[in-house]
């Protein structure tokens, strides 16, 4: 039964989503509803949380067991599911049954060789899965601030030589040029890593290659989707390293794979192939500027963030240090046509500190603003920017790209038993459910912060004022550096709430006065 997913609680939103995407056959869905409805009543925790199932191997083949991490509810509820009549249990087992045993390794095609695709390909190749990684721009210089959290260095085993700068100080600069210094709460070994994407991405791709991934310099053209269960996909692409290619003019090529991972960025062709839906996107514009040595000394461990209507109506401008230059950039969603004006304003705001600099590279690229409506379809999954995993307010994407690629690969390895069995949509949704459970709240909180503090200059002034608070700095840095929700002190949380409300009240009063003056 193609395209079936693990059974979830029967909340109306989940049933509607399942029906819309045709993930569950009507008969099987009816059987599951009859089996689980009495047990699930009142047990749903959120529209994203469902039953966590694990598939275990037995002498009879593949059998289904409920994981100890299930969110169905009480043990009594679980027992009522387990004692369902035989016919219903058999229908449930059919829905949850994994793919057939393969007489060859599972084949996975990863389209896109940035952090998401490279980290995905690495895990797959490590597990012995036949892995193909297709990337067009091997020297990709994406317009990206290049900041990575400290936890990523150890979690992804990154060598120090690919980190250009260790930022330990930041300046938040308000619309009226009030500067707030941030970083006093950092420990002696804590920092934000700054990297160049062309160096960072190349390292990750080469590491995947070392584990056995077949890396191809190519551009995907289209995807042929099989009409029968377990038949292969055909990825058609232009091969720039194939026989007859001169590196500039590629030759047509194709590969057959069992699973496709779309890691091909905001303009993902894989996403279009599965009708993943549109999303809002920002335009990021960045200039690499080589500045005099004395100016570079100032930025050796310092990053700056500028806020104001002049640099962006809904984001911020930045000056981030690189190996031998600085990256100066900005972004916007709501007024893309003025992006060059915002870039000029960012450069002007930082002019005294980058005086004498020479622009050595200009970059622009779309950046997604929220996850796509559909991120898994059949045996195709989206990760990184292709899935829309960039946070609002901060614009962070590198860590989440790499993490999503790794989580997708881990789900494939787990559910295919190291590439020995075919997988289906339900197996890929294991990755999706784990991702949403872990990071959904992070995206919502940052979305709210952007709407509250980036809506006007007075609100931005309030935001910068809040950043001066040591408690805010510590909580912010700890959450960013380690990607964990840090427990707060109740008294300090209360003080922060009062201060936040006070800042917003003052911001609204200033905004009202400004509007009256204009009238």
Short mmCIF file of C-alpha atoms in Angstrom, two decimals, residues 88-463:
data_model
loop_
_atom_site.label_atom_id
_atom_site.label_comp_id
_atom_site.label_asym_id
_atom_site.label_seq_id
_atom_site.Cartn_x
_atom_site.Cartn_y
_atom_site.Cartn_z
CA UNK A 88 -8.09 -5.15 12.83
CA UNK A 89 -4.59 -5.95 14.07
CA UNK A 90 -3.77 -7.46 10.68
CA UNK A 91 -5.00 -4.31 8.89
CA UNK A 92 -2.90 -2.15 11.22
CA UNK A 93 0.14 -4.35 10.62
CA UNK A 94 -0.35 -4.06 6.85
CA UNK A 95 -0.32 -0.27 7.13
CA UNK A 96 2.83 -0.28 9.25
CA UNK A 97 4.65 -3.04 7.34
CA UNK A 98 8.05 -1.94 6.04
CA UNK A 99 9.29 -2.46 2.51
CA UNK A 100 10.51 -5.67 0.99
CA UNK A 101 13.95 -7.11 1.55
CA UNK A 102 16.40 -5.95 -1.14
CA UNK A 103 19.03 -8.06 -2.89
CA UNK A 104 21.12 -4.89 -3.33
CA UNK A 105 21.76 -1.73 -1.31
CA UNK A 106 19.04 0.90 -1.17
CA UNK A 107 19.80 3.72 -3.65
CA UNK A 108 19.32 7.35 -2.60
CA UNK A 109 19.77 10.42 -4.79
CA UNK A 110 20.51 13.66 -2.93
CA UNK A 111 19.96 16.77 -5.08
CA UNK A 112 21.94 19.71 -3.75
CA UNK A 113 25.37 19.69 -2.09
CA UNK A 114 25.12 22.40 0.56
CA UNK A 115 25.17 21.60 4.30
CA UNK A 116 21.80 19.81 4.13
CA UNK A 117 22.64 17.60 1.18
CA UNK A 118 26.24 16.91 2.17
CA UNK A 119 25.40 15.94 5.76
CA UNK A 120 22.54 13.75 4.52
CA UNK A 121 24.80 12.02 1.98
CA UNK A 122 27.50 11.43 4.58
CA UNK A 123 25.21 9.52 6.95
CA UNK A 124 23.71 7.48 4.11
CA UNK A 125 27.10 6.53 2.65
CA UNK A 126 28.44 5.65 6.11
CA UNK A 127 25.62 3.12 6.48
CA UNK A 128 26.46 1.39 3.20
CA UNK A 129 23.56 2.89 1.25
CA UNK A 130 24.31 3.57 -2.43
CA UNK A 131 24.35 7.36 -2.39
CA UNK A 132 24.51 9.95 -5.17
CA UNK A 133 25.02 13.65 -4.50
CA UNK A 134 24.32 16.09 -7.35
CA UNK A 135 25.60 19.66 -7.02
CA UNK A 136 26.00 22.27 -9.74
CA UNK A 137 28.17 24.90 -8.03
CA UNK A 138 31.14 23.20 -6.41
CA UNK A 139 32.58 26.62 -5.49
CA UNK A 140 29.27 27.96 -4.20
CA UNK A 141 29.56 31.37 -2.51
CA UNK A 142 26.06 31.79 -1.16
CA UNK A 143 25.28 35.25 0.28
CA UNK A 144 25.21 34.02 3.83
CA UNK A 145 26.46 35.54 7.07
CA UNK A 146 28.23 32.24 7.65
CA UNK A 147 27.57 32.06 11.40
CA UNK A 148 27.47 28.63 13.04
CA UNK A 149 26.67 27.83 16.69
CA UNK A 150 29.29 26.33 18.98
CA UNK A 151 27.41 23.05 19.36
CA UNK A 152 27.71 22.44 15.61
CA UNK A 153 31.50 22.25 15.82
CA UNK A 154 31.42 19.19 18.06
CA UNK A 155 28.15 17.68 16.84
CA UNK A 156 29.31 17.64 13.21
CA UNK A 157 32.99 17.12 14.02
CA UNK A 158 34.15 20.26 12.23
CA UNK A 159 37.90 20.97 12.05
CA UNK A 160 39.14 24.36 13.27
CA UNK A 161 40.70 25.27 9.92
CA UNK A 162 37.33 25.77 8.22
CA UNK A 163 36.28 28.35 10.83
CA UNK A 164 37.62 31.77 9.79
CA UNK A 165 36.80 33.73 12.91
CA UNK A 166 35.69 33.07 16.47
CA UNK A 167 33.29 35.86 17.35
CA UNK A 168 33.04 36.59 21.07
CA UNK A 169 31.58 40.09 20.85
CA UNK A 170 28.57 41.54 19.06
CA UNK A 171 27.14 45.01 18.68
CA UNK A 172 23.42 45.60 18.25
CA UNK A 173 22.95 49.03 16.69
CA UNK A 174 19.53 50.71 16.85
CA UNK A 175 17.90 52.98 14.23
CA UNK A 176 19.22 56.01 16.15
CA UNK A 177 22.70 54.40 16.25
CA UNK A 178 22.57 53.47 19.92
CA UNK A 179 25.09 50.66 20.32
CA UNK A 180 24.68 47.79 22.76
CA UNK A 181 27.62 45.49 23.39
CA UNK A 182 26.76 41.81 23.67
CA UNK A 183 29.00 38.94 24.71
CA UNK A 184 30.01 39.57 28.32
CA UNK A 185 28.16 36.42 29.40
CA UNK A 186 30.19 34.11 27.16
CA UNK A 187 32.67 31.73 28.76
CA UNK A 188 36.36 31.67 27.77
CA UNK A 189 35.83 28.77 25.36
CA UNK A 190 32.51 29.95 23.92
CA UNK A 191 32.19 31.65 20.56
CA UNK A 192 30.15 31.95 17.36
CA UNK A 193 32.00 30.46 14.41
CA UNK A 194 32.25 32.43 11.17
CA UNK A 195 32.92 30.55 7.96
CA UNK A 196 32.97 31.03 4.20
CA UNK A 197 30.37 28.84 2.55
CA UNK A 198 32.61 27.88 -0.35
CA UNK A 199 35.10 26.40 2.15
CA UNK A 200 32.52 24.98 4.55
CA UNK A 201 30.36 23.27 1.92
CA UNK A 202 33.35 21.84 0.07
CA UNK A 203 34.64 20.22 3.24
CA UNK A 204 31.29 18.56 3.97
CA UNK A 205 30.95 17.25 0.40
CA UNK A 206 34.47 15.82 0.39
CA UNK A 207 33.82 14.09 3.69
CA UNK A 208 30.70 12.46 2.26
CA UNK A 209 32.75 11.42 -0.75
CA UNK A 210 35.38 9.86 1.50
CA UNK A 211 32.66 7.65 3.00
CA UNK A 212 31.72 6.36 -0.46
CA UNK A 213 29.19 8.89 -1.75
CA UNK A 214 29.21 9.32 -5.53
CA UNK A 215 29.46 13.10 -5.97
CA UNK A 216 28.41 14.45 -9.37
CA UNK A 217 28.90 17.96 -10.66
CA UNK A 218 25.51 18.38 -12.29
CA UNK A 219 22.26 20.30 -12.51
CA UNK A 220 18.99 18.43 -12.07
CA UNK A 221 16.56 18.90 -14.95
CA UNK A 222 13.56 16.75 -14.05
CA UNK A 223 12.42 13.79 -12.00
CA UNK A 224 10.52 10.82 -13.44
CA UNK A 225 8.25 9.45 -10.72
CA UNK A 226 7.39 5.72 -10.84
CA UNK A 227 3.77 4.67 -11.19
CA UNK A 228 4.29 1.38 -9.37
CA UNK A 229 5.28 0.75 -5.76
CA UNK A 230 9.01 0.16 -5.27
CA UNK A 231 9.92 1.04 -8.89
CA UNK A 232 12.84 3.48 -9.16
CA UNK A 233 12.84 7.23 -9.74
CA UNK A 234 14.89 8.55 -12.64
CA UNK A 235 16.80 11.77 -12.00
CA UNK A 236 17.67 13.52 -15.25
CA UNK A 237 20.52 16.00 -14.97
CA UNK A 238 23.18 17.84 -16.90
CA UNK A 239 26.54 16.27 -16.07
CA UNK A 240 29.43 18.75 -16.18
CA UNK A 241 32.06 16.09 -15.57
CA UNK A 242 30.72 13.38 -17.86
CA UNK A 243 32.31 12.14 -21.04
CA UNK A 244 32.06 14.84 -23.68
CA UNK A 245 31.71 17.71 -21.21
CA UNK A 246 34.18 20.57 -21.10
CA UNK A 247 33.08 21.71 -17.64
CA UNK A 248 31.00 24.56 -19.03
CA UNK A 249 28.75 22.73 -21.46
CA UNK A 250 27.46 19.61 -19.76
CA UNK A 251 26.04 16.43 -21.26
CA UNK A 252 22.66 14.79 -20.54
CA UNK A 253 22.81 12.07 -17.91
CA UNK A 254 20.47 10.16 -15.60
CA UNK A 255 20.51 7.87 -12.58
CA UNK A 256 17.91 5.53 -11.09
CA UNK A 257 17.33 5.69 -7.35
CA UNK A 258 14.81 4.40 -4.81
CA UNK A 259 14.61 7.56 -2.69
CA UNK A 260 15.11 11.25 -3.54
CA UNK A 261 16.20 13.93 -1.08
CA UNK A 262 15.65 17.51 -2.21
CA UNK A 263 18.41 19.67 -0.71
CA UNK A 264 18.55 22.08 -3.62
CA UNK A 265 17.76 25.35 -1.88
CA UNK A 266 14.96 27.89 -1.92
CA UNK A 267 14.36 27.43 -5.67
CA UNK A 268 14.22 23.67 -5.27
CA UNK A 269 13.39 21.76 -8.45
CA UNK A 270 12.66 18.68 -6.37
CA UNK A 271 10.05 20.68 -4.44
CA UNK A 272 8.39 21.67 -7.70
CA UNK A 273 8.33 18.03 -8.83
CA UNK A 274 6.30 17.00 -5.77
CA UNK A 275 4.13 20.13 -5.79
CA UNK A 276 5.42 21.10 -2.35
CA UNK A 277 3.71 24.49 -2.42
CA UNK A 278 4.99 28.05 -2.32
CA UNK A 279 6.28 30.09 0.58
CA UNK A 280 7.34 33.63 1.33
CA UNK A 281 11.02 34.23 0.78
CA UNK A 282 13.50 36.94 1.54
CA UNK A 283 16.14 38.32 -0.77
CA UNK A 284 19.56 38.35 0.86
CA UNK A 285 22.15 40.72 -0.62
CA UNK A 286 25.77 40.68 0.49
CA UNK A 287 29.04 42.32 -0.48
CA UNK A 288 32.41 40.91 0.47
CA UNK A 289 34.66 43.87 1.28
CA UNK A 290 38.40 43.72 1.86
CA UNK A 291 39.27 46.45 4.33
CA UNK A 292 42.61 47.84 5.60
CA UNK A 293 44.43 45.80 8.25
CA UNK A 294 43.70 48.27 11.05
CA UNK A 295 39.98 48.10 10.24
CA UNK A 296 40.13 44.30 10.06
CA UNK A 297 41.73 44.25 13.50
CA UNK A 298 38.60 45.92 14.85
CA UNK A 299 36.44 43.13 13.41
CA UNK A 300 38.75 40.22 14.26
CA UNK A 301 36.33 38.84 16.87
CA UNK A 302 33.38 41.22 16.48
CA UNK A 303 30.13 41.05 14.50
CA UNK A 304 27.68 43.92 14.05
CA UNK A 305 23.92 43.89 13.47
CA UNK A 306 22.09 47.04 12.35
CA UNK A 307 18.32 47.48 12.63
CA UNK A 308 16.15 50.24 11.18
CA UNK A 309 13.79 51.05 8.33
CA UNK A 310 16.77 52.29 6.35
CA UNK A 311 18.62 48.92 6.32
CA UNK A 312 15.54 46.65 6.15
CA UNK A 313 11.81 46.99 6.88
CA UNK A 314 11.61 43.48 8.33
CA UNK A 315 15.11 42.14 8.96
CA UNK A 316 18.56 43.50 9.85
CA UNK A 317 21.82 44.49 8.23
CA UNK A 318 25.08 42.85 9.21
CA UNK A 319 28.84 43.16 9.15
CA UNK A 320 30.41 39.75 9.83
CA UNK A 321 34.16 39.07 9.80
CA UNK A 322 35.65 36.47 7.44
CA UNK A 323 39.18 35.23 6.86
CA UNK A 324 40.65 38.38 5.27
CA UNK A 325 37.57 40.51 4.66
CA UNK A 326 34.12 41.37 6.03
CA UNK A 327 30.70 40.40 4.72
CA UNK A 328 28.27 43.33 4.63
CA UNK A 329 24.69 42.47 3.85
CA UNK A 330 20.97 42.75 4.47
CA UNK A 331 17.69 41.10 3.53
CA UNK A 332 13.97 41.70 3.16
CA UNK A 333 10.73 39.91 2.42
CA UNK A 334 8.22 42.70 2.07
CA UNK A 335 10.09 45.08 -0.25
CA UNK A 336 12.47 43.07 -2.43
CA UNK A 337 12.70 45.70 -5.15
CA UNK A 338 14.52 48.06 -2.76
CA UNK A 339 17.14 45.54 -1.64
CA UNK A 340 20.00 47.52 -3.21
CA UNK A 341 18.87 50.68 -1.41
CA UNK A 342 18.90 48.78 1.90
CA UNK A 343 22.38 47.48 1.10
CA UNK A 344 23.65 51.00 0.44
CA UNK A 345 22.15 52.10 3.78
CA UNK A 346 23.87 49.22 5.60
CA UNK A 347 27.17 50.16 4.01
CA UNK A 348 26.63 53.82 4.93
CA UNK A 349 25.79 53.00 8.55
CA UNK A 350 29.05 51.08 8.88
CA UNK A 351 31.07 53.43 6.65
CA UNK A 352 33.55 54.78 9.25
CA UNK A 353 34.55 51.24 10.23
CA UNK A 354 35.01 49.90 6.69
CA UNK A 355 36.48 53.05 5.14
CA UNK A 356 39.05 52.33 2.46
CA UNK A 357 37.53 48.94 1.72
CA UNK A 358 37.25 47.36 -1.72
CA UNK A 359 34.28 45.26 -2.80
CA UNK A 360 35.64 41.91 -4.00
CA UNK A 361 32.39 39.99 -4.50
CA UNK A 362 28.66 40.72 -4.74
CA UNK A 363 26.12 37.99 -3.93
CA UNK A 364 22.32 37.69 -3.85
CA UNK A 365 20.03 34.75 -3.17
CA UNK A 366 16.47 33.92 -2.03
CA UNK A 367 16.08 32.75 1.56
CA UNK A 368 12.90 30.87 2.66
CA UNK A 369 10.81 32.39 5.43
CA UNK A 370 8.83 29.38 6.67
CA UNK A 371 8.52 25.61 6.05
CA UNK A 372 6.81 24.51 2.85
CA UNK A 373 3.24 23.16 3.06
CA UNK A 374 4.50 19.74 1.88
CA UNK A 375 7.92 18.38 2.75
CA UNK A 376 7.41 14.65 2.11
CA UNK A 377 5.63 12.96 -0.78
CA UNK A 378 5.97 9.26 -1.48
CA UNK A 379 9.68 8.40 -1.37
CA UNK A 380 10.76 12.04 -1.76
CA UNK A 381 11.70 14.32 1.16
CA UNK A 382 12.88 17.93 1.38
CA UNK A 383 15.57 19.21 3.76
CA UNK A 384 17.35 22.51 4.45
CA UNK A 385 16.30 25.60 2.50
CA UNK A 386 14.32 23.40 0.09
CA UNK A 387 12.06 22.53 3.02
CA UNK A 388 12.03 26.13 4.30
CA UNK A 389 14.16 25.63 7.42
CA UNK A 390 15.43 29.18 7.99
CA UNK A 391 14.47 30.91 11.21
CA UNK A 392 12.77 34.28 11.19
CA UNK A 393 14.17 37.15 13.23
CA UNK A 394 17.72 35.71 13.22
CA UNK A 395 17.79 34.32 9.67
CA UNK A 396 19.80 31.31 10.81
CA UNK A 397 19.88 28.41 8.37
CA UNK A 398 23.23 26.58 8.27
CA UNK A 399 22.78 24.53 11.43
CA UNK A 400 19.17 23.68 10.68
CA UNK A 401 20.05 22.69 7.13
CA UNK A 402 22.78 20.31 8.26
CA UNK A 403 20.63 18.96 11.08
CA UNK A 404 17.62 18.29 8.86
CA UNK A 405 19.79 16.49 6.31
CA UNK A 406 21.26 14.33 9.03
CA UNK A 407 17.87 13.58 10.60
CA UNK A 408 16.39 12.57 7.24
CA UNK A 409 19.34 10.27 6.58
CA UNK A 410 19.14 8.74 10.05
CA UNK A 411 15.46 7.92 9.52
CA UNK A 412 16.25 6.27 6.17
CA UNK A 413 19.10 4.23 7.65
CA UNK A 414 16.97 3.17 10.59
CA UNK A 415 13.84 2.27 8.66
CA UNK A 416 15.66 0.54 5.81
CA UNK A 417 17.82 -1.44 8.23
CA UNK A 418 21.05 0.03 6.85
CA UNK A 419 19.82 -0.01 3.29
CA UNK A 420 18.69 -3.63 3.16
CA UNK A 421 14.97 -2.89 2.80
CA UNK A 422 12.81 -0.61 0.67
CA UNK A 423 11.18 2.32 2.43
CA UNK A 424 8.00 4.30 1.82
CA UNK A 425 6.44 7.63 2.74
CA UNK A 426 5.66 6.48 6.26
CA UNK A 427 9.35 5.87 6.88
CA UNK A 428 10.32 9.34 5.64
CA UNK A 429 7.66 10.85 7.88
CA UNK A 430 9.58 9.54 10.87
CA UNK A 431 12.14 12.24 10.05
CA UNK A 432 9.45 14.87 9.59
CA UNK A 433 7.69 14.10 12.87
CA UNK A 434 10.94 14.12 14.81
CA UNK A 435 11.91 17.44 13.23
CA UNK A 436 8.62 19.15 13.98
CA UNK A 437 8.60 17.88 17.54
CA UNK A 438 12.13 19.19 18.16
CA UNK A 439 12.06 22.55 16.38
CA UNK A 440 8.48 23.65 15.69
CA UNK A 441 8.35 25.80 18.86
CA UNK A 442 11.67 27.49 17.98
CA UNK A 443 10.34 28.66 14.62
CA UNK A 444 7.09 29.93 16.15
CA UNK A 445 8.84 31.92 18.89
CA UNK A 446 11.22 33.61 16.43
CA UNK A 447 8.31 34.33 14.11
CA UNK A 448 6.52 36.13 16.95
CA UNK A 449 9.66 38.06 17.92
CA UNK A 450 10.08 39.29 14.36
CA UNK A 451 6.48 40.47 14.17
CA UNK A 452 6.72 42.26 17.53
CA UNK A 453 10.14 43.93 17.33
CA UNK A 454 10.77 44.48 13.60
CA UNK A 455 7.49 46.26 12.85
CA UNK A 456 8.68 49.86 13.43
CA UNK A 457 11.73 51.86 14.41
CA UNK A 458 10.43 52.50 17.94
CA UNK A 459 9.93 48.75 18.37
CA UNK A 460 13.49 48.17 17.12
CA UNK A 461 14.77 50.71 19.64
CA UNK A 462 12.95 48.72 22.33
CA UNK A 463 14.50 45.51 21.04
#
